[in-house]
PDB file of C-alpha atoms and ligand atoms in Angstrom:
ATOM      1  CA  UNK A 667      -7.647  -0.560 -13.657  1.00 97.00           C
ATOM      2  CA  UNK A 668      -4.404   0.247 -15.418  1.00 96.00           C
ATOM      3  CA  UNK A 669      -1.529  -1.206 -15.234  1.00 98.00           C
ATOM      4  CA  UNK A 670       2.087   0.017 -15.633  1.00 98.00           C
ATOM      5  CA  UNK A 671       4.960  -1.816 -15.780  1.00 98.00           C
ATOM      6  CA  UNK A 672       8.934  -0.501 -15.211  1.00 97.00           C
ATOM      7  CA  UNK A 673      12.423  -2.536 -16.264  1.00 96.00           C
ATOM      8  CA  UNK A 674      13.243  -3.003 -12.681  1.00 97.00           C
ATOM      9  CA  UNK A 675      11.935  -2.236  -9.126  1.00 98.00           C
ATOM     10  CA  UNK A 676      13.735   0.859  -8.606  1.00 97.00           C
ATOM     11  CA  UNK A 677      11.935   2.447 -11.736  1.00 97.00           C
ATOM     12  CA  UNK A 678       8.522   0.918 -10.762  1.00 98.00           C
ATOM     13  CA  UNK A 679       9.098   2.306  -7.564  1.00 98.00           C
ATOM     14  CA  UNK A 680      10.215   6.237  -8.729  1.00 97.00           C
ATOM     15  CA  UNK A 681       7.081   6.055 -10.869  1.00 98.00           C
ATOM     16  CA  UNK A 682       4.754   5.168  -7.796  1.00 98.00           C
ATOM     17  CA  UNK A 683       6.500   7.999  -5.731  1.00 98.00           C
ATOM     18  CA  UNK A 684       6.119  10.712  -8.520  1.00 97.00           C
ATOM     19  CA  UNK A 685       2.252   9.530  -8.601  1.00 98.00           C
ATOM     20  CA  UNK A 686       2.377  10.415  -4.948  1.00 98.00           C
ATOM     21  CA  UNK A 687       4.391  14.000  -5.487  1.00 98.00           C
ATOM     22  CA  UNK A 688       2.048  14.795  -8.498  1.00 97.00           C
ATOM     23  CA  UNK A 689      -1.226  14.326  -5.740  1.00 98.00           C
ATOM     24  CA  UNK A 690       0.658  16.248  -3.318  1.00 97.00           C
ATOM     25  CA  UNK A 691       0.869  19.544  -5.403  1.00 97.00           C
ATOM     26  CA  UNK A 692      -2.320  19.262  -7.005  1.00 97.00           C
ATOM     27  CA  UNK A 693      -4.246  18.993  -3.125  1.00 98.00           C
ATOM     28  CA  UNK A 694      -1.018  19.590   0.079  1.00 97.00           C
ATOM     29  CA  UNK A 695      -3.717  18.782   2.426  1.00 97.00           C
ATOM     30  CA  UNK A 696      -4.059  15.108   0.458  1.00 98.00           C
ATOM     31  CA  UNK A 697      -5.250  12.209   2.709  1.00 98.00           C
ATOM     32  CA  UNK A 698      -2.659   9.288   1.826  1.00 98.00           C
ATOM     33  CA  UNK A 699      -3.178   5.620   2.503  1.00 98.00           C
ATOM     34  CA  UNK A 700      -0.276   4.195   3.432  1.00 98.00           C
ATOM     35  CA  UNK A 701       1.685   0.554   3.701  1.00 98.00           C
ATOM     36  CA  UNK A 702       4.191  -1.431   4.849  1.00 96.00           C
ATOM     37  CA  UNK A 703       6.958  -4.345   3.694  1.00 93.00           C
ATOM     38  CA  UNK A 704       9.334  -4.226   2.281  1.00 93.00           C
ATOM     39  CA  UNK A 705       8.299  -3.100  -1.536  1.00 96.00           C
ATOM     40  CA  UNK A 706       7.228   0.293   0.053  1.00 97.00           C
ATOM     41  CA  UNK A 707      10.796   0.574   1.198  1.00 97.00           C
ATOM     42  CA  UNK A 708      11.995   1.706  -1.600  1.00 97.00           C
ATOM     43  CA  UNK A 709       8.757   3.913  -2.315  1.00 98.00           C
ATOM     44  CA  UNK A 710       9.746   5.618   0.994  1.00 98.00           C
ATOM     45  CA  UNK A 711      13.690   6.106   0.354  1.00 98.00           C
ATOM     46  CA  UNK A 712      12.852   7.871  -3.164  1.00 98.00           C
ATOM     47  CA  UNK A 713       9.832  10.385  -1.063  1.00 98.00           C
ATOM     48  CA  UNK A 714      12.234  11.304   1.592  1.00 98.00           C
ATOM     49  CA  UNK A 715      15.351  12.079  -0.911  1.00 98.00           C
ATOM     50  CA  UNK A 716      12.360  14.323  -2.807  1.00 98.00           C
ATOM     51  CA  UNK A 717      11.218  15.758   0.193  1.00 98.00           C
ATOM     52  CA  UNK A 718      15.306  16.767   1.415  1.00 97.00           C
ATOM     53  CA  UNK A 719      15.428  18.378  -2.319  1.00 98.00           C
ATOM     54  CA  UNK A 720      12.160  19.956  -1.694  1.00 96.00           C
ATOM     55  CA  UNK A 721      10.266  18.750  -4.281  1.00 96.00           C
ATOM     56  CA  UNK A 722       7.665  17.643  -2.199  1.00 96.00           C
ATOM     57  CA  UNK A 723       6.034  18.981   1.247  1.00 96.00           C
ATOM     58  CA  UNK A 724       4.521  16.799   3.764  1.00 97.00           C
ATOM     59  CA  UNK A 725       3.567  19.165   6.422  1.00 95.00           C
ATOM     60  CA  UNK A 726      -0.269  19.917   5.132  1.00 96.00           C
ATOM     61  CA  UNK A 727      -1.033  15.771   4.279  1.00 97.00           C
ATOM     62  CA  UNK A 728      -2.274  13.571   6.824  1.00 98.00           C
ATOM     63  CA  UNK A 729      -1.530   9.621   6.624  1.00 98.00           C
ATOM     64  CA  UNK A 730      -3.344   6.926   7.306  1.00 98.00           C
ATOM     65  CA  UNK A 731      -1.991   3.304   7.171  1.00 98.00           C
ATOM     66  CA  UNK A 732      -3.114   0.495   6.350  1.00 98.00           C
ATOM     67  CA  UNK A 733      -2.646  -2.097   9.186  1.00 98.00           C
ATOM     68  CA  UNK A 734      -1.044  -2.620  12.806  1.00 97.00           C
ATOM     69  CA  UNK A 735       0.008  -6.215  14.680  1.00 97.00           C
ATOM     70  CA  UNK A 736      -2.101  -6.526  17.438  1.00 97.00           C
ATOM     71  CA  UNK A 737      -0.522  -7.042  20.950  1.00 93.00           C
ATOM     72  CA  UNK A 738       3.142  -4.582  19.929  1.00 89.00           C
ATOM     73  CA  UNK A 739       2.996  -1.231  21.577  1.00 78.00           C
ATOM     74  CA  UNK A 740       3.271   1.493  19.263  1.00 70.00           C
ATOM     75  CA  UNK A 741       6.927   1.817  20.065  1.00 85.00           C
ATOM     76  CA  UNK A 742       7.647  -1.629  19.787  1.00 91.00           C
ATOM     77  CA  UNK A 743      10.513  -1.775  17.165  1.00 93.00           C
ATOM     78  CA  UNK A 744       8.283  -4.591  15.335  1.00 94.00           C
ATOM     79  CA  UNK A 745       5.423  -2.190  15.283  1.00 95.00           C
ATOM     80  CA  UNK A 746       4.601  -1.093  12.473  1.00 96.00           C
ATOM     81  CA  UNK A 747       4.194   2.686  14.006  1.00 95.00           C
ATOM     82  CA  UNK A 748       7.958   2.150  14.556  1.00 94.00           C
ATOM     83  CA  UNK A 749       8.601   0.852  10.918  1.00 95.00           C
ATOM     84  CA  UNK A 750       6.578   4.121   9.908  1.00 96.00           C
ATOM     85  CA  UNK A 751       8.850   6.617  11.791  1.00 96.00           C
ATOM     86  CA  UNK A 752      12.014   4.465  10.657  1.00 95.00           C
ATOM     87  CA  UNK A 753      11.844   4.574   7.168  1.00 97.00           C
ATOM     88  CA  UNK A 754       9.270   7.811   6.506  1.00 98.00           C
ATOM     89  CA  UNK A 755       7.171  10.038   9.488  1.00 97.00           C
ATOM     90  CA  UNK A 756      10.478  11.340  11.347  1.00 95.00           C
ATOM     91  CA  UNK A 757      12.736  11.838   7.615  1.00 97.00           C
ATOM     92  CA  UNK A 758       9.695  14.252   6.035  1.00 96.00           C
ATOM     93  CA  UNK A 759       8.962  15.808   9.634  1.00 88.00           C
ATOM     94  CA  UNK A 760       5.305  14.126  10.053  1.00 94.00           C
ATOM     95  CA  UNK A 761       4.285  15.132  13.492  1.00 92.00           C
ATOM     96  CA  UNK A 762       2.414  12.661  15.095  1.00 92.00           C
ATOM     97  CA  UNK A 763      -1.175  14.130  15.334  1.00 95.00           C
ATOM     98  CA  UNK A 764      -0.699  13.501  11.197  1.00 97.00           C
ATOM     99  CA  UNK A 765      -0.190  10.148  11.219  1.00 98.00           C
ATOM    100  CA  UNK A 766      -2.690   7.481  11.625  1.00 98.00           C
ATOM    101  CA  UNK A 767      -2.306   3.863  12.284  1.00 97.00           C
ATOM    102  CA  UNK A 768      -4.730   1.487  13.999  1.00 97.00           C
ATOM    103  CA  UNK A 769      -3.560   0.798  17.767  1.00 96.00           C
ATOM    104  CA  UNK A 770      -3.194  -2.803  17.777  1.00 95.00           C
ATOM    105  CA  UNK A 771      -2.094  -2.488  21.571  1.00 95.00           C
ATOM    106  CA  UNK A 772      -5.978  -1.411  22.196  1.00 95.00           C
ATOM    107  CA  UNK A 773      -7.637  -3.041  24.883  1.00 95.00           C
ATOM    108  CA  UNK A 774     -11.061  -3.005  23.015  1.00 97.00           C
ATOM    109  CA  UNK A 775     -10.352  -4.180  19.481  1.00 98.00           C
ATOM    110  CA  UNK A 776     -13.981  -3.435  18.335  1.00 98.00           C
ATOM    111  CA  UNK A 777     -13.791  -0.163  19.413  1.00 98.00           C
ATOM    112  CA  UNK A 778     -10.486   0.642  18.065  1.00 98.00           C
ATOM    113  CA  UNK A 779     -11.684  -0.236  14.655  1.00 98.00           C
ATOM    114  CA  UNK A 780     -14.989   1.444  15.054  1.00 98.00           C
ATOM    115  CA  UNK A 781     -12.681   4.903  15.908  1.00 98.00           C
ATOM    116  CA  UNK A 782     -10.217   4.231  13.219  1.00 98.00           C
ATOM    117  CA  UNK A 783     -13.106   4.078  10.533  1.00 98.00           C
ATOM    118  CA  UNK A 784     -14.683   7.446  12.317  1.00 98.00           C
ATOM    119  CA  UNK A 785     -10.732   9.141  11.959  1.00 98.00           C
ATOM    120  CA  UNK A 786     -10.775   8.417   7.708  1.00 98.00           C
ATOM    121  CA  UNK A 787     -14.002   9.625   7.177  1.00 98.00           C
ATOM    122  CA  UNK A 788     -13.492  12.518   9.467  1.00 98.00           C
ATOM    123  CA  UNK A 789     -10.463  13.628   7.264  1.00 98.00           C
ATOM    124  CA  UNK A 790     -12.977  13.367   4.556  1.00 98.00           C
ATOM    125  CA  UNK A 791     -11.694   9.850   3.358  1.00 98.00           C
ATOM    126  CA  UNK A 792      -8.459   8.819   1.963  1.00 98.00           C
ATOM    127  CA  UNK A 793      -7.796  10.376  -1.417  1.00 98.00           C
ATOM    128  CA  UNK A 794      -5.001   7.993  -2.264  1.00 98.00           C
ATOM    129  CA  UNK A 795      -3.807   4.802  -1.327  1.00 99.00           C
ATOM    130  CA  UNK A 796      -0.639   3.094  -1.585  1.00 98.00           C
ATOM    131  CA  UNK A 797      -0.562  -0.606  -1.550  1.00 98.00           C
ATOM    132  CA  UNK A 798       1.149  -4.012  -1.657  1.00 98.00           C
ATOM    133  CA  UNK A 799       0.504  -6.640  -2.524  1.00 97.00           C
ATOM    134  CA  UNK A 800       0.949  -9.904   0.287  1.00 91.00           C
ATOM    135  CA  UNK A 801       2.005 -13.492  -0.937  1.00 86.00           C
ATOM    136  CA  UNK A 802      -1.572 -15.153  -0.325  1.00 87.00           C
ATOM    137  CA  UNK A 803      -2.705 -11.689  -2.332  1.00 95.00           C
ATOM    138  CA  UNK A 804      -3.930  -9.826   0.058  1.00 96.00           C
ATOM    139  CA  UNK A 805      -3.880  -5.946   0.601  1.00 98.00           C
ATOM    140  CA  UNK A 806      -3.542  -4.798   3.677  1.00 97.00           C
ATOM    141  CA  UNK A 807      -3.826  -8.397   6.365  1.00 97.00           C
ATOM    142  CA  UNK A 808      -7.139  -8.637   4.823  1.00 98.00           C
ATOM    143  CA  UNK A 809      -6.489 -12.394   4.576  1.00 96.00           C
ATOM    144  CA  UNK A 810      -8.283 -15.157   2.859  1.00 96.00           C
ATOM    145  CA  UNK A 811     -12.081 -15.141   2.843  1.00 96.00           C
ATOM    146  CA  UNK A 812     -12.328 -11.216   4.066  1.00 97.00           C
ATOM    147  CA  UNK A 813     -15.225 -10.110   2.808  1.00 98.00           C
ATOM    148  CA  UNK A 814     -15.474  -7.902  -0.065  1.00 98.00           C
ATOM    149  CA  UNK A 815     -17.085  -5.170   1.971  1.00 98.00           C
ATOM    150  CA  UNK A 816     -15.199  -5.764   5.246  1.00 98.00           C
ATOM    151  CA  UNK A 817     -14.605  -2.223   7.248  1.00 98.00           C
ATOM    152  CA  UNK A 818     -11.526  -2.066   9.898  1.00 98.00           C
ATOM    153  CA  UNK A 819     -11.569  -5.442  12.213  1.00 98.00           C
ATOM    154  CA  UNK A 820      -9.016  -7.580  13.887  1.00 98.00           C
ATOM    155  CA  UNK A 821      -8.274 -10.337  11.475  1.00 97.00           C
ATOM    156  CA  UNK A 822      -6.020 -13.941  12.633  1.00 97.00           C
ATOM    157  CA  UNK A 823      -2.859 -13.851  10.361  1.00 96.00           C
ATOM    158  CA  UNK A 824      -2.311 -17.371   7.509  1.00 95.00           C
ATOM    159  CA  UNK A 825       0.688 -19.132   8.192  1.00 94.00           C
ATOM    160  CA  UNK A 826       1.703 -17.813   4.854  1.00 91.00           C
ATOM    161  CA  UNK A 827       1.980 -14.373   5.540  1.00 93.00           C
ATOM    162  CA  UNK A 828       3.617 -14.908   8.699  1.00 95.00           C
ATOM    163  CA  UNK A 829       6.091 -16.759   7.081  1.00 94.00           C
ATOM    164  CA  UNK A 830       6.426 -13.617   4.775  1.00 90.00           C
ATOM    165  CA  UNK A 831       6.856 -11.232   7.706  1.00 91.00           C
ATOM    166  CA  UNK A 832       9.412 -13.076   9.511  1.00 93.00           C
ATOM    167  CA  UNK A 833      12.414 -11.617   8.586  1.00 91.00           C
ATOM    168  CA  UNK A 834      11.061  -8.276   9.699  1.00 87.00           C
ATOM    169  CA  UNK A 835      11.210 -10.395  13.277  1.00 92.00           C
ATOM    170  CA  UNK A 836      14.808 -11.749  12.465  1.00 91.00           C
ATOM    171  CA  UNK A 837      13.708 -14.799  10.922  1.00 93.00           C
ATOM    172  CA  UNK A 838      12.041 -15.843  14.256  1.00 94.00           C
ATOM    173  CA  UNK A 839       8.227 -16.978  12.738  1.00 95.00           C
ATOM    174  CA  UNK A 840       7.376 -17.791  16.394  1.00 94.00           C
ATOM    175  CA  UNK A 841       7.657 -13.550  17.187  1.00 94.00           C
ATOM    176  CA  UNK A 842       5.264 -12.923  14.147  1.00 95.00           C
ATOM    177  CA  UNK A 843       2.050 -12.044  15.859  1.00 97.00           C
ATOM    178  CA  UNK A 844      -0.962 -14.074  15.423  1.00 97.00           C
ATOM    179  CA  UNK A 845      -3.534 -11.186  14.592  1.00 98.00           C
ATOM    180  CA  UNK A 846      -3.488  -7.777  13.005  1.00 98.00           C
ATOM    181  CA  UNK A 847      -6.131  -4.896  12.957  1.00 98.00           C
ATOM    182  CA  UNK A 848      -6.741  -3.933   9.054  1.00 98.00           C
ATOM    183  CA  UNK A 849      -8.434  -1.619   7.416  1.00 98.00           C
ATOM    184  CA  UNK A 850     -11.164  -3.595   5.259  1.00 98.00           C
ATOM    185  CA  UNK A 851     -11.571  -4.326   1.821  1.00 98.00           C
ATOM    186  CA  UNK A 852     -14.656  -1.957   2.034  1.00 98.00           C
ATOM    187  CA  UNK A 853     -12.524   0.777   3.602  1.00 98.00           C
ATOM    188  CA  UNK A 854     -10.144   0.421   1.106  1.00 98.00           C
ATOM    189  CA  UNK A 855     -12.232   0.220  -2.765  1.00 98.00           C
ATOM    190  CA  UNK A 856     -14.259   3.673  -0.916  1.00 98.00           C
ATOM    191  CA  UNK A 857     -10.408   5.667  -1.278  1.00 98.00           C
ATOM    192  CA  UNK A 858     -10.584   7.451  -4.023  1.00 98.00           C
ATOM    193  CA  UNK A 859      -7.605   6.735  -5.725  1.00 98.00           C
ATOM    194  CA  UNK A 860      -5.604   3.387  -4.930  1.00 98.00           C
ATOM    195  CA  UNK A 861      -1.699   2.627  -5.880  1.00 98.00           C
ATOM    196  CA  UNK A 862      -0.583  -0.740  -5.569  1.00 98.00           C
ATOM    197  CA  UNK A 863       3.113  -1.513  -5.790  1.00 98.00           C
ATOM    198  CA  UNK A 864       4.270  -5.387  -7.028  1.00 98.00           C
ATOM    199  CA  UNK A 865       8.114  -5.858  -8.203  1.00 98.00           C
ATOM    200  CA  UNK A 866       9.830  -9.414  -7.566  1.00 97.00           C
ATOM    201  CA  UNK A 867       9.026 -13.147  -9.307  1.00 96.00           C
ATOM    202  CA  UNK A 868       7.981 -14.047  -6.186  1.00 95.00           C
ATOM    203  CA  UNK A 869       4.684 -12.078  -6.720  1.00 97.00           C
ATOM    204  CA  UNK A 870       4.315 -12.990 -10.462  1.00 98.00           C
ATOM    205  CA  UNK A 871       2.192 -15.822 -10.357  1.00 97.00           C
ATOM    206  CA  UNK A 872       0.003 -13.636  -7.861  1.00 97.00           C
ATOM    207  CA  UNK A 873      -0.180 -10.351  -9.335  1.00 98.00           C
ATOM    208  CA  UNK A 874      -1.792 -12.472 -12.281  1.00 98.00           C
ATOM    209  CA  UNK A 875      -4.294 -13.883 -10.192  1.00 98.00           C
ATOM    210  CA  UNK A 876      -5.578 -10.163  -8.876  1.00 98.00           C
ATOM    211  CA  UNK A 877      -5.647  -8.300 -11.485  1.00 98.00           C
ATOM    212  CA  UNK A 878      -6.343 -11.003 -14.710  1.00 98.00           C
ATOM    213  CA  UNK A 879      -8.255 -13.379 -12.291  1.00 98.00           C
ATOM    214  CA  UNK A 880     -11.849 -13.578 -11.158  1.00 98.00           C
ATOM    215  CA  UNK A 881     -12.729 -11.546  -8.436  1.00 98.00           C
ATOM    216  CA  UNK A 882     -12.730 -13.982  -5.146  1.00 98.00           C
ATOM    217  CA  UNK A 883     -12.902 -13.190  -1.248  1.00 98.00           C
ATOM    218  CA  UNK A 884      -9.423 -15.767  -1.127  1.00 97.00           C
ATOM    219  CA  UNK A 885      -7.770 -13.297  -3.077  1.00 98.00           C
ATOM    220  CA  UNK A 886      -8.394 -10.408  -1.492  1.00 98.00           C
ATOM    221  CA  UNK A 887      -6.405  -7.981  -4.369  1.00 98.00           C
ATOM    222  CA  UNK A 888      -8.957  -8.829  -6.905  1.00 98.00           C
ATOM    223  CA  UNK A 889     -11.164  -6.661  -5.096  1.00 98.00           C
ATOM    224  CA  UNK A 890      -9.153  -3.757  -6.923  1.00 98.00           C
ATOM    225  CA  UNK A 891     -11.009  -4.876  -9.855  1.00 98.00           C
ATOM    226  CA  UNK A 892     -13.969  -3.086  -8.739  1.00 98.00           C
ATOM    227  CA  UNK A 893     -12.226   0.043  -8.184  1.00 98.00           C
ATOM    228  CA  UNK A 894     -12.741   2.878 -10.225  1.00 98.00           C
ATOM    229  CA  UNK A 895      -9.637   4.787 -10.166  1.00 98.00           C
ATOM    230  CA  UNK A 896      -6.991   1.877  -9.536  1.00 98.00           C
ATOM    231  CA  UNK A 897      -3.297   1.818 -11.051  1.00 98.00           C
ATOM    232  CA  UNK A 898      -0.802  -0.848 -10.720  1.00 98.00           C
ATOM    233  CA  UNK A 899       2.606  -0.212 -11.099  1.00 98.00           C
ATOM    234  CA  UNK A 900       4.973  -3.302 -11.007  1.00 98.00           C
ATOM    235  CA  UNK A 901       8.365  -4.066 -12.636  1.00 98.00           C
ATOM    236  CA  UNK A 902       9.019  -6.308 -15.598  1.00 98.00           C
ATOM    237  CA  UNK A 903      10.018  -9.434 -12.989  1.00 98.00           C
ATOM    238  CA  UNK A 904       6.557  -9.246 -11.612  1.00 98.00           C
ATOM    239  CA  UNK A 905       4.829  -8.921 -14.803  1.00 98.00           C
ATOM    240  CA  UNK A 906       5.953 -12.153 -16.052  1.00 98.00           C
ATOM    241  CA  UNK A 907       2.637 -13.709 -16.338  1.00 98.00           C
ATOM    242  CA  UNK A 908       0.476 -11.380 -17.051  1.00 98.00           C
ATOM    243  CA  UNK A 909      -1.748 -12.142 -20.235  1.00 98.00           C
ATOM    244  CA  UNK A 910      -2.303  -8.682 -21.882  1.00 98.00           C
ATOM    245  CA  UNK A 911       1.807  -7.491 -21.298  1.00 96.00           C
ATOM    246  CA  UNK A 912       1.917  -6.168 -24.860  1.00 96.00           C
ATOM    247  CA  UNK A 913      -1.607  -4.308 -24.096  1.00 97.00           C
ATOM    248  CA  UNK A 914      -0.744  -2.802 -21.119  1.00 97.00           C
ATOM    249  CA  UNK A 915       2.813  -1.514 -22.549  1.00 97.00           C
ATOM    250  CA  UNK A 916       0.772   0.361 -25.745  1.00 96.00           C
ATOM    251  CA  UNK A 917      -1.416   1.979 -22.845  1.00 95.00           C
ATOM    252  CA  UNK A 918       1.311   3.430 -21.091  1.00 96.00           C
ATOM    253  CA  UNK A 919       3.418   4.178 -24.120  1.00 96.00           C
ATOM    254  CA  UNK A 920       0.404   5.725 -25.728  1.00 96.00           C
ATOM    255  CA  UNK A 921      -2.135   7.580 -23.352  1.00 95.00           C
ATOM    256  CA  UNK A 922      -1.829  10.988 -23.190  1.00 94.00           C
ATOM    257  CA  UNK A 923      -2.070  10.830 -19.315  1.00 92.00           C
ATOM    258  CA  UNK A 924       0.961   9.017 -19.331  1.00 95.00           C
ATOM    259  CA  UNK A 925       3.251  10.746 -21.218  1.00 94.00           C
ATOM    260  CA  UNK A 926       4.953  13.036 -18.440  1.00 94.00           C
ATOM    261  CA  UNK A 927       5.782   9.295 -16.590  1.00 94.00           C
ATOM    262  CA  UNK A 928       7.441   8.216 -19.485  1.00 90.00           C
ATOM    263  CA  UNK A 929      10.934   9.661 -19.260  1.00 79.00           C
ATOM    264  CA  UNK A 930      12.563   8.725 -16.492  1.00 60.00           C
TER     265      UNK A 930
HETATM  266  C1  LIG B1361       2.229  -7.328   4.755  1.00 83.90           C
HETATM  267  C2  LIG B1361       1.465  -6.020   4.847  1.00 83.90           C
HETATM  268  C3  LIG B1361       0.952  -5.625   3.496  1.00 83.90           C
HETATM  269  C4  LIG B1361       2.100  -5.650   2.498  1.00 83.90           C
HETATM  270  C5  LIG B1361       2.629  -7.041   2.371  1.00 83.90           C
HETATM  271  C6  LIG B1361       3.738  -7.167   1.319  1.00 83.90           C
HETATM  272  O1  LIG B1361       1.374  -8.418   4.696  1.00 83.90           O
HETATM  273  N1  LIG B1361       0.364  -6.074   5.745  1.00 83.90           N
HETATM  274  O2  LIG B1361       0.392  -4.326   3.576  1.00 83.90           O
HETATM  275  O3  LIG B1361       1.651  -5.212   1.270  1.00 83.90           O
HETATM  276  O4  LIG B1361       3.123  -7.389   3.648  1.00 83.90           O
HETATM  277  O5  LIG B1361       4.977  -7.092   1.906  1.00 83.90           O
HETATM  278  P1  LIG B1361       6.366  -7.083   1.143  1.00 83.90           P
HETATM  279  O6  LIG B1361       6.428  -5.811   0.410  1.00 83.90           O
HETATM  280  O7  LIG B1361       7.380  -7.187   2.218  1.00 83.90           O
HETATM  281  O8  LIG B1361       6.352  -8.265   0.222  1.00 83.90           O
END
């Protein structure tokens, strides 16, 4: 695991999307792993400005995300299909038979995993993903107690993260659904590359806990530590208490493989 950290969101944020451009040209057919909230907001804005200067092409990549609420249609303006379209799919002209998100309005949950796991490793598995990181430190709605090798599975939502998510539902926690499908803690360490995205003190005393902590099934982000290829990019708000700061800053302002990153 590495980990990066920016002055301020925006520049976190700019580094994570130049990861993402980087990929792109390297492999235009690239399998990406893709979130939601609101950090990846900003991600998005900064990918679809790149994409109108055409610095980066879409149309080869397929996209796979991360998570659905169960029991929203997929054009539900609370879906998160809808959030996708909003803020990325219809700006960088991702056709639909491109992008992949579980169906949470699936009649047969089990199933629906079982056919979203068969989709990634038909692509030939996700070669990066993009995550966040959620206040009781989960990725993905892989809540407390997932298991460490969970696959794609309907999963009941904490009160905390509901809370979380309820402005996305104008502040109404009673409209946050109950359950999500999410990819599974398994499904996400076998990607081959993951990005996970943390700017805010509100996530400080968390991001310290998955990636300094012991690896736990309560927090599900300290799974990451088992991942081979993992970077974490977060802004100097977020990195607050983290032990090794000063360790992490010589990395960055030292390795060879970051050197092109550091301007900007
Ligand atoms: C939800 C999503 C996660 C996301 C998290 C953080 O729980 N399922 O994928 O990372 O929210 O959201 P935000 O960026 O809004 O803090």
């Amino acid at each position: 695991m590495e980990i990066i950290i920016r002055p301020d969101a925006a520049a976190a944020s700019q580094l994570v999307a130049r990861l993402v451009a980087k990929a792109l040209r390297a492999q235009p057919a690239l399998v990406l792993g893709l979130a939601t909230g609101r950090t990846m907001e900003a991600l998005y804005a900064i990918l679809v400005r790149m994409h109108q200067k055409n610095e980066i092409d879409f149309s080869r990549c397929r996209t796979f995300n991360l998570d659905e609420y169960i029991g929203l249609a997929p054009g539900d303006p609370h879906s998160y299909r809808h959030y996708m379209e909003q803020h990325f799919f219809g700006k960088v002209h991702l056709t639909s038979d491109r992008t992949h998100l579980p169906d949470g309005s699936a009649e047969d949950l089990d199933a629906e995993s079982e056919r979203y796991e068969s989709e990634i490793r038909d692509a030939g598995g996700i070669d990066l993903q993009l995550l966040g990181l959620g206040e009781a430190g989960h990725i993905g709605f892989n809540e407390p107690l997932s298991a460490l090798r969970s696959r794609t599975r309907a999963k009941a939502l904490t009160p905390t993260t509901r809370r979380q998510n309820a402005p996305l539902f104008g502040g109404h926690l009673s409209r946050v659904p109950k359950r999500a499908i999410t990819m599974g803690v398994g499904t996400i360490l076998d990607s081959k590359r993951c990005v996970l995205l943390v700017t805010g003190r509100a996530k400080a005393h968390m991001l310290a806990k998955a990636v300094e902590g012991p690896i736990t099934s309560m927090i599900t982000a300290t799974a990451l530590q088992l991942h081979p290829r993992c970077t974490v990019v977060v802004d100097e708000a977020a990195a607050t208490r983290l032990r090794g700061r000063r360790y992490y800053r010589w990395i960055f302002d030292n390795e060879p493989e970051w050197q092109e990153f550091r301007s900007a």
